[in-house]
mmCIF file of C-alpha atoms in Angstrom:
data_model
loop_
_atom_site.group_PDB
_atom_site.id
_atom_site.type_symbol
_atom_site.label_atom_id
_atom_site.label_comp_id
_atom_site.label_asym_id
_atom_site.label_seq_id
_atom_site.Cartn_x
_atom_site.Cartn_y
_atom_site.Cartn_z
ATOM 1 C CA MET I 13 149.830 -90.124 137.024
ATOM 2 C CA SER I 14 147.406 -90.265 134.592
ATOM 3 C CA LYS I 15 144.101 -89.201 135.444
ATOM 4 C CA PHE I 16 143.170 -93.156 135.487
ATOM 5 C CA SER I 17 145.944 -94.587 137.960
ATOM 6 C CA PHE I 18 145.322 -91.490 140.014
ATOM 7 C CA SER I 19 141.646 -92.383 140.099
ATOM 8 C CA VAL I 20 143.002 -95.988 140.715
ATOM 9 C CA TYR I 21 145.298 -95.417 143.610
ATOM 10 C CA LEU I 22 142.283 -93.237 146.035
ATOM 11 C CA LEU I 23 139.862 -96.006 145.261
ATOM 12 C CA LEU I 24 142.522 -98.426 146.365
ATOM 13 C CA LEU I 25 143.325 -96.004 149.248
ATOM 14 C CA THR I 26 139.468 -95.763 149.906
ATOM 15 C CA LEU I 27 138.974 -99.596 149.837
ATOM 16 C CA SER I 28 142.166 -99.184 152.514
ATOM 17 C CA GLN I 29 141.125 -98.379 154.862
ATOM 18 C CA PHE I 30 137.227 -99.264 154.323
ATOM 19 C CA PHE I 31 139.180 -102.930 155.610
ATOM 20 C CA LEU I 32 141.987 -101.440 157.463
ATOM 21 C CA GLN I 33 138.595 -100.157 159.232
ATOM 22 C CA GLY I 34 137.031 -103.937 159.677
ATOM 23 C CA VAL I 35 139.981 -105.434 160.692
ATOM 24 C CA ILE I 36 141.293 -103.168 163.328
ATOM 25 C CA SER I 37 138.249 -100.751 164.404
ATOM 26 C CA SER I 38 137.751 -98.964 167.381
ATOM 27 C CA ALA I 39 134.934 -100.666 169.547
ATOM 28 C CA THR I 40 131.301 -98.629 170.062
ATOM 29 C CA PHE I 41 129.789 -99.237 172.987
ATOM 30 C CA THR I 42 125.557 -98.627 172.844
ATOM 31 C CA PHE I 43 123.875 -97.393 176.539
ATOM 32 C CA LEU I 44 120.739 -98.523 176.795
ATOM 33 C CA ASN I 45 118.812 -97.922 179.282
ATOM 34 C CA LYS I 46 115.463 -99.990 180.504
ATOM 35 C CA CYS I 47 114.843 -98.689 183.672
ATOM 36 C CA ASP I 48 111.719 -97.484 184.830
ATOM 37 C CA GLN I 49 114.068 -93.870 186.127
ATOM 38 C CA THR I 50 116.519 -92.067 184.423
ATOM 39 C CA ILE I 51 120.350 -93.602 185.232
ATOM 40 C CA TRP I 52 123.564 -91.056 185.374
ATOM 41 C CA PRO I 53 126.067 -94.059 183.498
ATOM 42 C CA GLY I 54 130.006 -93.199 184.528
ATOM 43 C CA ILE I 55 133.005 -94.341 182.513
ATOM 44 C CA LEU I 56 136.507 -94.403 184.281
ATOM 45 C CA SER I 57 139.545 -95.958 181.809
ATOM 46 C CA ASN I 58 142.619 -97.290 183.243
ATOM 47 C CA ALA I 59 145.522 -95.666 184.065
ATOM 48 C CA GLY I 60 147.812 -94.586 181.503
ATOM 49 C CA ILE I 61 144.555 -94.400 178.877
ATOM 50 C CA THR I 62 143.294 -91.542 176.547
ATOM 51 C CA PRO I 63 139.800 -91.354 179.220
ATOM 52 C CA LEU I 64 136.896 -91.754 176.847
ATOM 53 C CA GLN I 65 134.750 -88.482 176.545
ATOM 54 C CA PRO I 66 132.201 -88.286 178.585
ATOM 55 C CA THR I 67 132.869 -88.961 180.999
ATOM 56 C CA GLY I 68 129.382 -88.807 182.872
ATOM 57 C CA PHE I 69 125.964 -88.423 181.229
ATOM 58 C CA ALA I 70 122.017 -88.802 181.786
ATOM 59 C CA LEU I 71 119.892 -91.030 180.232
ATOM 60 C CA GLN I 72 116.918 -91.300 180.436
ATOM 61 C CA LYS I 73 114.078 -93.373 180.545
ATOM 62 C CA GLY I 74 113.883 -95.348 177.149
ATOM 63 C CA GLU I 75 117.366 -93.575 175.948
ATOM 64 C CA SER I 76 120.167 -95.211 174.957
ATOM 65 C CA LYS I 77 124.062 -93.370 172.916
ATOM 66 C CA THR I 78 126.576 -94.611 172.090
ATOM 67 C CA LEU I 79 130.308 -94.248 172.729
ATOM 68 C CA ASN I 80 133.865 -94.808 170.369
ATOM 69 C CA ALA I 81 136.648 -96.376 171.326
ATOM 70 C CA PRO I 82 139.531 -96.761 170.382
ATOM 71 C CA SER I 83 141.050 -100.289 170.100
ATOM 72 C CA SER I 84 143.351 -101.337 173.856
ATOM 73 C CA TRP I 85 140.891 -98.919 175.170
ATOM 74 C CA GLY I 86 140.638 -100.183 178.676
ATOM 75 C CA GLY I 87 138.041 -98.872 181.584
ATOM 76 C CA ARG I 88 135.108 -99.107 183.729
ATOM 77 C CA PHE I 89 130.895 -98.051 183.028
ATOM 78 C CA TRP I 90 128.307 -98.549 185.855
ATOM 79 C CA GLY I 91 125.324 -96.602 186.472
ATOM 80 C CA ARG I 92 124.130 -94.606 188.595
ATOM 81 C CA THR I 93 120.449 -93.501 190.663
ATOM 82 C CA HIS I 94 119.136 -91.085 192.088
ATOM 83 C CA CYS I 95 120.735 -88.030 191.771
ATOM 84 C CA SER I 96 119.885 -84.611 191.864
ATOM 85 C CA GLU I 97 122.111 -80.819 192.185
ATOM 86 C CA ASP I 98 122.223 -79.322 194.680
ATOM 87 C CA SER I 99 121.231 -75.148 195.180
ATOM 88 C CA THR I 100 125.118 -74.494 194.671
ATOM 89 C CA GLY I 101 125.564 -76.793 191.376
ATOM 90 C CA LYS I 102 126.693 -79.581 193.493
ATOM 91 C CA PHE I 103 125.823 -82.556 191.705
ATOM 92 C CA THR I 104 125.457 -86.320 194.149
ATOM 93 C CA CYS I 105 124.071 -89.838 193.480
ATOM 94 C CA ALA I 106 122.221 -91.435 195.691
ATOM 95 C CA THR I 107 124.036 -94.669 194.607
ATOM 96 C CA GLY I 108 127.266 -95.101 191.675
ATOM 97 C CA ASP I 109 128.279 -91.766 193.035
ATOM 98 C CA CYS I 110 131.890 -90.526 192.044
ATOM 99 C CA GLY I 111 132.502 -87.314 193.592
ATOM 100 C CA SER I 112 133.201 -85.736 191.198
ATOM 101 C CA GLY I 113 130.626 -83.246 192.836
ATOM 102 C CA LYS I 114 129.471 -82.840 188.593
ATOM 103 C CA LEU I 115 128.273 -84.917 186.020
ATOM 104 C CA GLU I 116 131.355 -85.888 185.301
ATOM 105 C CA CYS I 117 133.627 -88.216 186.334
ATOM 106 C CA SER I 118 136.018 -87.028 184.943
ATOM 107 C CA GLY I 119 138.782 -89.932 186.117
ATOM 108 C CA ALA I 120 136.980 -90.556 189.403
ATOM 109 C CA GLY I 121 135.896 -94.409 189.661
ATOM 110 C CA ALA I 122 132.606 -95.303 191.287
ATOM 111 C CA ASN I 123 132.070 -94.809 194.866
ATOM 112 C CA PRO I 124 130.808 -98.626 196.358
ATOM 113 C CA PRO I 125 128.514 -100.618 196.224
ATOM 114 C CA ALA I 126 127.986 -100.244 191.863
ATOM 115 C CA THR I 127 127.200 -103.415 188.976
ATOM 116 C CA LEU I 128 130.464 -102.618 187.379
ATOM 117 C CA ALA I 129 131.493 -103.422 183.320
ATOM 118 C CA GLU I 130 134.998 -103.803 182.923
ATOM 119 C CA PHE I 131 136.342 -103.824 179.124
ATOM 120 C CA THR I 132 140.483 -104.629 178.802
ATOM 121 C CA LEU I 133 140.105 -104.296 174.478
ATOM 122 C CA ASP I 134 143.026 -105.266 172.634
ATOM 123 C CA GLY I 135 144.311 -107.115 175.061
ATOM 124 C CA ASP I 136 145.768 -111.262 174.911
ATOM 125 C CA SER I 137 146.256 -112.436 171.022
ATOM 126 C CA GLY I 138 144.246 -109.306 170.196
ATOM 127 C CA MET I 139 141.054 -110.447 172.303
ATOM 128 C CA ASP I 140 138.687 -108.023 174.136
ATOM 129 C CA PHE I 141 138.126 -109.375 177.861
ATOM 130 C CA PHE I 142 134.985 -108.190 179.247
ATOM 131 C CA ASP I 143 132.826 -108.630 182.535
ATOM 132 C CA VAL I 144 130.847 -107.332 184.983
ATOM 133 C CA SER I 145 131.318 -107.449 188.409
ATOM 134 C CA LEU I 146 129.699 -107.932 191.774
ATOM 135 C CA VAL I 147 133.209 -107.305 193.948
ATOM 136 C CA ASP I 148 132.233 -103.919 194.227
ATOM 137 C CA GLY I 149 128.055 -104.562 194.796
ATOM 138 C CA TYR I 150 125.880 -104.285 193.428
ATOM 139 C CA ASN I 151 123.321 -101.182 192.694
ATOM 140 C CA LEU I 152 121.265 -102.245 189.072
ATOM 141 C CA PRO I 153 120.351 -105.285 186.527
ATOM 142 C CA LEU I 154 123.113 -105.522 183.834
ATOM 143 C CA LEU I 155 122.974 -106.808 180.813
ATOM 144 C CA VAL I 156 126.566 -107.248 178.524
ATOM 145 C CA ALA I 157 126.028 -108.580 174.965
ATOM 146 C CA PRO I 158 128.437 -108.414 172.108
ATOM 147 C CA THR I 159 127.600 -108.250 168.093
ATOM 148 C CA GLY I 160 129.375 -108.766 164.812
ATOM 149 C CA GLY I 161 132.383 -110.498 166.774
ATOM 150 C CA THR I 162 134.030 -113.975 167.305
ATOM 151 C CA GLY I 163 135.392 -116.343 170.010
ATOM 152 C CA ARG I 164 134.821 -119.698 171.908
ATOM 153 C CA ASN I 165 133.877 -117.493 174.606
ATOM 154 C CA CYS I 166 131.883 -114.514 173.118
ATOM 155 C CA THR I 167 129.036 -113.850 174.768
ATOM 156 C CA TYR I 168 126.824 -112.302 177.290
ATOM 157 C CA THR I 169 127.038 -111.271 180.717
ATOM 158 C CA GLY I 170 125.195 -109.905 183.505
ATOM 159 C CA CYS I 171 123.940 -109.582 186.607
ATOM 160 C CA MET I 172 120.218 -109.004 185.146
ATOM 161 C CA VAL I 173 118.039 -110.129 188.814
ATOM 162 C CA ASP I 174 117.361 -107.863 190.928
ATOM 163 C CA LEU I 175 119.278 -108.752 194.224
ATOM 164 C CA ASN I 176 118.039 -104.827 196.150
ATOM 165 C CA GLY I 177 114.479 -106.579 197.003
ATOM 166 C CA ALA I 178 116.655 -109.601 198.798
ATOM 167 C CA CYS I 179 119.963 -108.299 199.906
ATOM 168 C CA PRO I 180 120.522 -109.524 203.404
ATOM 169 C CA SER I 181 120.390 -105.999 205.768
ATOM 170 C CA ALA I 182 123.727 -105.910 206.766
ATOM 171 C CA LEU I 183 124.871 -105.258 203.382
ATOM 172 C CA GLN I 184 121.034 -103.161 202.529
ATOM 173 C CA VAL I 185 122.849 -98.742 201.384
ATOM 174 C CA MET I 186 118.919 -97.096 201.475
ATOM 175 C CA ASN I 187 117.789 -94.208 200.629
ATOM 176 C CA THR I 188 114.091 -92.791 201.900
ATOM 177 C CA ASP I 189 113.263 -96.271 203.381
ATOM 178 C CA LYS I 190 113.766 -98.048 199.974
ATOM 179 C CA VAL I 191 116.512 -100.010 199.676
ATOM 180 C CA VAL I 192 118.337 -98.579 196.084
ATOM 181 C CA ALA I 193 121.872 -100.797 196.661
ATOM 182 C CA CYS I 194 123.491 -103.935 198.187
ATOM 183 C CA LYS I 195 127.086 -104.105 199.409
ATOM 184 C CA SER I 196 129.802 -106.255 199.132
ATOM 185 C CA ALA I 197 131.287 -108.113 202.412
ATOM 186 C CA CYS I 198 133.759 -106.578 201.748
ATOM 187 C CA GLU I 199 132.491 -102.966 202.377
ATOM 188 C CA ALA I 200 130.146 -103.430 205.064
ATOM 189 C CA PHE I 201 132.228 -105.723 207.337
ATOM 190 C CA GLY I 202 136.224 -104.810 206.049
ATOM 191 C CA ASP I 203 137.722 -108.081 206.910
ATOM 192 C CA SER I 204 140.260 -109.182 204.959
ATOM 193 C CA GLU I 205 138.465 -112.423 204.574
ATOM 194 C CA TYR I 206 135.847 -110.882 202.491
ATOM 195 C CA CYS I 207 138.462 -109.010 201.004
ATOM 196 C CA CYS I 208 140.835 -110.997 199.411
ATOM 197 C CA SER I 209 143.573 -109.172 201.244
ATOM 198 C CA GLY I 210 146.623 -109.719 203.736
ATOM 199 C CA ALA I 211 147.004 -114.027 204.753
ATOM 200 C CA TYR I 212 143.917 -114.220 202.348
ATOM 201 C CA GLY I 213 145.689 -111.800 199.411
ATOM 202 C CA THR I 214 146.071 -114.917 197.051
ATOM 203 C CA PRO I 215 142.928 -117.759 195.353
ATOM 204 C CA ASP I 216 144.836 -120.023 197.562
ATOM 205 C CA THR I 217 143.982 -118.888 200.404
ATOM 206 C CA CYS I 218 141.054 -116.649 199.541
ATOM 207 C CA LYS I 219 137.219 -118.753 198.854
ATOM 208 C CA PRO I 220 133.721 -117.740 198.496
ATOM 209 C CA SER I 221 131.830 -115.997 201.550
ATOM 210 C CA SER I 222 128.435 -116.924 201.872
ATOM 211 C CA TYR I 223 128.238 -113.784 200.734
ATOM 212 C CA SER I 224 129.602 -113.701 197.888
ATOM 213 C CA GLN I 225 127.703 -117.354 196.843
ATOM 214 C CA LEU I 226 124.641 -114.817 197.496
ATOM 215 C CA PHE I 227 125.804 -112.946 194.631
ATOM 216 C CA LYS I 228 127.119 -115.745 192.952
ATOM 217 C CA THR I 229 123.435 -117.469 192.706
ATOM 218 C CA ALA I 230 121.211 -115.345 191.990
ATOM 219 C CA CYS I 231 124.332 -113.282 188.730
ATOM 220 C CA PRO I 232 125.945 -116.913 188.065
ATOM 221 C CA ARG I 233 128.234 -115.340 185.192
ATOM 222 C CA ALA I 234 128.369 -111.615 187.188
ATOM 223 C CA TYR I 235 132.492 -112.000 189.223
ATOM 224 C CA SER I 236 131.536 -112.375 192.834
ATOM 225 C CA TYR I 237 134.195 -112.038 194.543
ATOM 226 C CA ALA I 238 138.293 -111.321 194.015
ATOM 227 C CA TYR I 239 138.943 -114.609 192.382
ATOM 228 C CA ASP I 240 135.763 -115.581 190.666
ATOM 229 C CA ASP I 241 137.967 -115.620 187.118
ATOM 230 C CA LYS I 242 137.086 -119.050 185.392
ATOM 231 C CA THR I 243 132.564 -117.933 185.139
ATOM 232 C CA SER I 244 132.942 -114.484 185.183
ATOM 233 C CA THR I 245 135.505 -113.458 182.054
ATOM 234 C CA PHE I 246 134.560 -113.676 178.551
ATOM 235 C CA THR I 247 136.743 -112.683 175.681
ATOM 236 C CA CYS I 248 135.947 -111.478 171.720
ATOM 237 C CA ASN I 249 137.286 -110.626 168.546
ATOM 238 C CA GLY I 250 135.665 -107.234 166.267
ATOM 239 C CA ALA I 251 132.853 -106.928 168.365
ATOM 240 C CA ASP I 252 130.930 -104.049 169.214
ATOM 241 C CA TYR I 253 128.895 -103.997 172.554
ATOM 242 C CA SER I 254 125.470 -103.084 174.183
ATOM 243 C CA ILE I 255 125.499 -102.458 177.905
ATOM 244 C CA THR I 256 121.540 -102.387 179.068
ATOM 245 C CA PHE I 257 120.651 -100.542 182.229
ATOM 246 C CA CYS I 258 117.069 -103.053 183.215
ATOM 247 C CA PRO I 259 117.357 -105.247 180.428
ATOM 248 C CA SER I 260 113.529 -106.829 179.826
ATOM 249 C CA SER I 261 113.330 -110.541 180.143
ATOM 250 C CA THR I 262 111.250 -113.072 180.726
ATOM 251 C CA THR I 263 111.256 -115.761 183.474
ATOM 252 C CA SER I 264 111.384 -119.606 181.772
ATOM 253 C CA LYS I 265 110.922 -122.121 183.524
ATOM 254 C CA LYS I 266 113.443 -124.428 180.445
ATOM 255 C CA SER I 267 116.488 -121.919 182.131
ATOM 256 C CA THR I 268 115.739 -122.910 184.901
ATOM 257 C CA GLU I 269 116.897 -126.113 185.052
ATOM 258 C CA GLY I 270 120.744 -127.224 183.099
ATOM 259 C CA GLN I 271 121.802 -123.899 182.761
ATOM 260 C CA GLN I 272 124.721 -123.665 184.060
ATOM 261 C CA THR I 273 127.768 -122.857 180.622
ATOM 262 C CA PRO I 274 127.802 -120.219 177.647
ATOM 263 C CA SER I 275 125.341 -119.962 175.041
ATOM 264 C CA THR I 276 126.777 -120.136 171.972
ATOM 265 C CA PRO I 277 126.846 -116.609 170.059
ATOM 266 C CA ASN I 278 125.229 -117.262 168.074
ATOM 267 C CA SER I 279 121.545 -117.929 170.013
ATOM 268 C CA THR I 280 119.591 -116.257 172.441
ATOM 269 C CA PRO I 281 121.758 -116.686 176.078
ATOM 270 C CA GLU I 282 119.686 -118.458 178.839
ATOM 271 C CA PHE I 283 121.138 -117.427 182.357
ATOM 272 C CA GLY I 284 121.546 -120.286 185.561
ATOM 273 C CA ASP I 285 119.349 -117.696 186.685
ATOM 274 C CA GLY I 286 116.013 -118.842 185.343
ATOM 275 C CA MET I 287 115.324 -115.574 182.775
ATOM 276 C CA VAL I 288 115.740 -115.676 179.040
ATOM 277 C CA TYR I 289 116.820 -112.198 178.328
ATOM 278 C CA GLU I 290 115.575 -110.914 174.008
ATOM 279 C CA GLY I 291 117.398 -108.085 172.124
ATOM 280 C CA ALA I 292 119.914 -110.838 170.339
ATOM 281 C CA ASP I 293 118.692 -110.038 167.564
ATOM 282 C CA ALA I 294 117.973 -106.666 167.169
ATOM 283 C CA MET I 295 121.729 -106.206 167.278
ATOM 284 C CA GLU I 296 123.056 -108.574 164.807
ATOM 285 C CA THR I 297 120.285 -106.859 162.552
ATOM 286 C CA SER I 298 122.014 -103.262 163.670
ATOM 287 C CA GLU I 299 125.095 -104.668 162.936
ATOM 288 C CA SER I 300 124.140 -106.571 159.462
ATOM 289 C CA THR I 301 122.545 -103.376 158.242
ATOM 290 C CA ARG I 302 126.238 -101.413 159.280
ATOM 291 C CA TRP I 303 128.051 -103.838 157.022
ATOM 292 C CA ILE I 304 125.886 -103.083 154.617
ATOM 293 C CA THR I 305 126.021 -98.929 154.896
ATOM 294 C CA ASN I 306 129.561 -99.616 154.707
ATOM 295 C CA VAL I 307 129.415 -101.238 151.601
ATOM 296 C CA TYR I 308 127.014 -99.678 149.738
ATOM 297 C CA MET I 309 129.499 -96.113 150.067
ATOM 298 C CA VAL I 310 132.663 -97.977 149.249
ATOM 299 C CA VAL I 311 130.357 -98.487 146.063
ATOM 300 C CA ILE I 312 129.204 -94.987 145.264
ATOM 301 C CA VAL I 313 133.011 -94.114 145.588
ATOM 302 C CA THR I 314 133.989 -96.330 143.445
ATOM 303 C CA ALA I 315 131.764 -94.995 141.037
ATOM 304 C CA VAL I 316 132.632 -91.581 141.504
ATOM 305 C CA LEU I 317 136.002 -91.842 140.466
ATOM 306 C CA PHE I 318 136.013 -93.419 137.763
ATOM 307 C CA LEU I 319 132.574 -91.339 136.306
#
């Protein structure tokens, strides 16, 4: 093979890798902590799926961390709060604790109540499916924002309201005289009607309760009970995702007037809870910068091959 032919082969290989990654690249998850306290995110991968690493970590106030996930990954993320380590080295959290006794959850899920961000990548028709769930209760405001993706329902979701302050007394979780989480009615009372189990184990028999409707009114895009699919599941193709704890928000009178349908992916989202969420422009700028950087790298490789 001539030197020129070999150079062309290497160039085509490089370009094919570049465009292949653009089509089936693994998604990235970027965690941002905008709370006024340290958050300890936990990660649980679905059964039979290679776990993301690490399975738990600390995220200081204002800090961010990015993890890569392969296509077809599925699992959930949540934030743990008020965590500490005792004299024996045992690690525990007041909310979202996974019971591992360590910083990493190592295959264990969140102890309710906890606000969950749930994902299935590369699912039906190659789409990513994601939601924010309050089915297991609530402990933190949480925003999931896709960047760079496409799809009719590829938009922002979450529960950005502080529900702890308005949590009914029967659902409250206390820590040093402060409400730090809000249980689901299922967790608090254990009734089949609230848990969608037994005779209430179908969409026809399990209906929203007065407790789940409190969650739904405050956070209309989040799952409030087990069969709350129609308004709570979102889909994207080819997106990366930001997961923000305690997202920045501003109150807007306009957003409370008839905002019941999802925003388009290219606009700043407005939610029915009366809040407008900022940061979409910055995330999309980051996505554009990454694309330009990748193209630039291909150009450099091409130049080197033909020198």
